[in-house]
Amino acid sequence: MYGEKDAARGDAATFLWLTEEFGELASALRSGTHEELAAEMADVLAWLATLANIRGVELEAAVLRKYGRACPGCQAVPCVCDPAEKP
Amino acid sequence: MYGEKDAARGDAATFLWLTEEFGELASALRSGTHEELAAEMADVLAWLATLANIRGVELEAAVLRKYGRACPGCQAVPCVCDPAEKP
């Protein structure tokens, strides 16, 4: 639905939009309604997907590759990494 | 796979992790390999999904609600909003 405009905008300008939505997510997290929070999360995901499209990344495949089997840190399900460590 | 640790961490601390990954995405966008970029995008999505779980938001449903039919701005597919406007 946004293909041509996305390609014309490019990745850096798209990251700027994503960042703006990221800020709005912080606001909604702090003081938004449940509906507003859900909408801001949708916006962040939509702009992330746009960025992935522009750079030729298959977003779903990338998630499955990294997180599809088990925790990439400890290789266990559920994760048994030290809580102070990432993730 | 991370349910208990996520609930214990809470939303603000989870947003902090998400923000760290967001910075890593910016780095990968600028100078990462295609694989590194894909992995950073996966990390951002994974932390966004974690945050959604913690706050009880159905992420996929939220995206479909906002973007499932057409552009929420102009109601058209493809979008015909002014390119200077969001999105």
CSV table of C-alpha atoms in Angstrom, one decimal:
chain,number,residue,atom,x,y,z
A,1,MET,CA,0.0,0.0,0.0
A,2,TYR,CA,3.0,2.3,0.5
A,3,GLY,CA,5.6,0.7,-1.8
A,4,GLU,CA,6.4,3.5,-4.2
A,5,LYS,CA,6.5,6.3,-1.5
A,6,ASP,CA,8.7,4.1,0.7
A,7,ALA,CA,11.2,3.5,-2.0
A,8,ALA,CA,11.4,7.2,-2.8
A,9,ARG,CA,11.8,8.1,0.8
A,10,GLY,CA,14.8,5.8,1.4
A,11,ASP,CA,16.1,4.2,4.6
A,12,ALA,CA,17.5,7.1,6.6
A,13,ALA,CA,14.3,9.2,6.2
A,14,THR,CA,12.2,6.1,7.1
A,15,PHE,CA,14.3,5.5,10.2
A,16,LEU,CA,13.4,9.1,11.2
A,17,TRP,CA,9.7,8.3,10.9
A,18,LEU,CA,10.3,5.1,12.9
A,19,THR,CA,12.1,7.1,15.6
A,20,GLU,CA,9.2,9.6,15.8
A,21,GLU,CA,6.8,6.7,16.4
A,22,PHE,CA,9.2,5.2,18.9
A,23,GLY,CA,8.9,8.4,20.9
A,24,GLU,CA,5.2,8.3,20.7
A,25,LEU,CA,5.3,4.7,22.0
A,26,ALA,CA,7.2,6.0,25.1
A,27,SER,CA,4.5,8.6,25.7
A,28,ALA,CA,1.7,6.0,25.3
A,29,LEU,CA,3.5,3.6,27.6
A,30,ARG,CA,3.7,6.2,30.3
A,31,SER,CA,0.3,7.8,30.0
A,32,GLY,CA,-1.8,6.5,27.1
A,33,THR,CA,-5.0,4.4,27.1
A,34,HIS,CA,-4.8,0.8,26.2
A,35,GLU,CA,-6.1,1.6,22.7
A,36,GLU,CA,-3.5,4.4,22.2
A,37,LEU,CA,-0.7,2.1,23.4
A,38,ALA,CA,-1.8,-0.7,21.0
A,39,ALA,CA,-2.0,1.9,18.1
A,40,GLU,CA,1.5,3.2,18.8
A,41,MET,CA,2.9,-0.3,19.0
A,42,ALA,CA,1.3,-1.0,15.6
A,43,ASP,CA,2.9,2.1,14.2
A,44,VAL,CA,6.3,1.1,15.4
A,45,LEU,CA,5.9,-2.3,13.8
A,46,ALA,CA,4.5,-0.9,10.6
A,47,TRP,CA,7.5,1.5,10.2
A,48,LEU,CA,10.0,-1.3,11.1
A,49,ALA,CA,8.4,-3.5,8.4
A,50,THR,CA,8.7,-0.6,6.0
A,51,LEU,CA,12.4,-0.2,6.7
A,52,ALA,CA,12.8,-4.0,6.3
A,53,ASN,CA,11.1,-3.8,2.9
A,54,ILE,CA,13.3,-0.9,1.8
A,55,ARG,CA,16.5,-2.8,2.7
A,56,GLY,CA,15.3,-6.2,1.4
A,57,VAL,CA,15.1,-7.9,4.8
A,58,GLU,CA,12.5,-10.6,5.4
A,59,LEU,CA,11.4,-9.6,8.8
A,60,GLU,CA,9.5,-12.7,9.8
A,61,ALA,CA,12.3,-15.0,8.6
A,62,ALA,CA,14.9,-12.9,10.5
A,63,VAL,CA,12.9,-13.3,13.7
A,64,LEU,CA,12.4,-17.1,13.2
A,65,ARG,CA,16.1,-17.5,12.4
A,66,LYS,CA,17.2,-15.8,15.6
A,67,TYR,CA,14.3,-16.7,18.1
A,68,GLY,CA,12.5,-19.6,16.4
A,69,ARG,CA,14.2,-22.5,18.3
A,70,ALA,CA,15.2,-21.3,21.7
A,71,CYS,CA,16.8,-18.4,23.5
A,72,PRO,CA,19.8,-17.4,21.4
A,73,GLY,CA,21.8,-16.7,24.5
A,74,CYS,CA,21.4,-20.0,26.6
A,75,GLN,CA,19.8,-22.2,23.9
A,76,ALA,CA,17.1,-23.1,26.4
A,77,VAL,CA,13.2,-22.8,26.6
A,78,PRO,CA,12.4,-21.2,28.9
A,79,CYS,CA,15.5,-19.0,28.9
A,80,VAL,CA,17.9,-19.6,31.9
A,81,CYS,CA,20.3,-16.7,31.2
A,82,ASP,CA,21.3,-14.6,34.2
A,83,PRO,CA,18.4,-11.9,34.5
A,84,ALA,CA,21.1,-9.2,34.6
A,85,GLU,CA,22.2,-10.2,31.1
A,86,LYS,CA,20.7,-9.7,27.8
A,87,PRO,CA,18.0,-10.6,27.0
B,1,MET,CA,10.3,-18.6,26.4
B,2,TYR,CA,10.9,-15.5,28.5
B,3,GLY,CA,7.6,-15.0,30.2
B,4,GLU,CA,8.6,-15.0,33.9
B,5,LYS,CA,11.7,-12.9,33.4
B,6,ASP,CA,9.7,-10.4,31.3
B,7,ALA,CA,7.0,-10.0,33.9
B,8,ALA,CA,9.5,-9.5,36.6
B,9,ARG,CA,11.4,-6.9,34.6
B,10,GLY,CA,8.4,-4.7,33.9
B,11,ASP,CA,7.5,-2.3,31.1
B,12,ALA,CA,9.9,0.6,31.8
B,13,ALA,CA,13.0,-1.7,32.0
B,14,THR,CA,11.8,-3.6,28.9
B,15,PHE,CA,11.5,-0.3,27.0
B,16,LEU,CA,15.1,0.4,28.0
B,17,TRP,CA,16.2,-2.9,26.4
B,18,LEU,CA,14.1,-2.1,23.3
B,19,THR,CA,15.8,1.3,23.1
B,20,GLU,CA,19.2,-0.3,23.2
B,21,GLU,CA,18.3,-2.5,20.3
B,22,PHE,CA,16.9,0.5,18.5
B,23,GLY,CA,20.3,2.1,18.7
B,24,GLU,CA,22.0,-1.0,17.4
B,25,LEU,CA,19.5,-1.0,14.5
B,26,ALA,CA,20.6,2.5,13.6
B,27,SER,CA,24.3,1.3,13.6
B,28,ALA,CA,23.5,-1.8,11.5
B,29,LEU,CA,21.5,0.4,9.1
B,30,ARG,CA,24.5,2.6,8.6
B,31,SER,CA,27.3,0.1,8.5
B,32,GLY,CA,26.2,-3.5,9.1
B,33,THR,CA,26.1,-6.4,6.8
B,34,HIS,CA,22.7,-7.6,5.5
B,35,GLU,CA,22.8,-10.4,8.1
B,36,GLU,CA,23.6,-8.0,11.0
B,37,LEU,CA,20.8,-5.7,9.8
B,38,ALA,CA,18.3,-8.5,9.7
B,39,ALA,CA,19.3,-9.7,13.2
B,40,GLU,CA,19.0,-6.2,14.7
B,41,MET,CA,15.5,-5.8,13.1
B,42,ALA,CA,14.6,-9.2,14.6
B,43,ASP,CA,15.8,-7.9,18.0
B,44,VAL,CA,13.7,-4.8,17.9
B,45,LEU,CA,10.6,-6.8,16.9
B,46,ALA,CA,11.3,-9.3,19.7
B,47,TRP,CA,11.5,-6.6,22.3
B,48,LEU,CA,8.5,-4.8,21.0
B,49,ALA,CA,6.6,-8.1,21.2
B,50,THR,CA,7.8,-8.6,24.8
B,51,LEU,CA,6.6,-5.1,25.7
B,52,ALA,CA,3.2,-5.9,24.1
B,53,ASN,CA,3.0,-9.1,26.1
B,54,ILE,CA,3.8,-7.3,29.4
B,55,ARG,CA,1.2,-4.7,28.7
B,56,GLY,CA,-1.5,-7.1,27.4
B,57,VAL,CA,-1.5,-5.8,23.9
B,58,GLU,CA,-2.2,-8.2,21.0
B,59,LEU,CA,0.4,-6.9,18.6
B,60,GLU,CA,-0.8,-8.6,15.4
B,61,ALA,CA,-4.4,-7.6,16.1
B,62,ALA,CA,-3.4,-4.0,16.7
B,63,VAL,CA,-1.5,-3.9,13.3
B,64,LEU,CA,-4.5,-5.4,11.5
B,65,ARG,CA,-6.9,-3.0,13.2
B,66,LYS,CA,-4.9,0.0,12.1
B,67,TYR,CA,-3.4,-1.1,8.8
B,68,GLY,CA,-5.4,-4.2,7.7
B,69,ARG,CA,-7.8,-2.5,5.4
B,70,ALA,CA,-6.1,0.5,3.8
B,71,CYS,CA,-4.0,3.6,4.6
B,72,PRO,CA,-5.5,5.0,7.9
B,73,GLY,CA,-4.8,8.5,6.6
B,74,CYS,CA,-6.4,8.5,3.1
B,75,GLN,CA,-8.3,5.2,3.3
B,76,ALA,CA,-6.8,4.2,-0.1
B,77,VAL,CA,-4.7,1.4,-1.4
B,78,PRO,CA,-2.1,2.4,-2.6
B,79,CYS,CA,-1.9,5.4,-0.2
B,80,VAL,CA,-2.4,8.8,-1.9
B,81,CYS,CA,-1.6,11.0,1.1
B,82,ASP,CA,0.7,13.9,0.4
B,83,PRO,CA,4.3,12.5,0.6
B,84,ALA,CA,5.3,15.2,3.1
B,85,GLU,CA,2.6,14.0,5.4
B,86,LYS,CA,2.6,11.0,7.7
B,87,PRO,CA,2.9,8.2,6.8
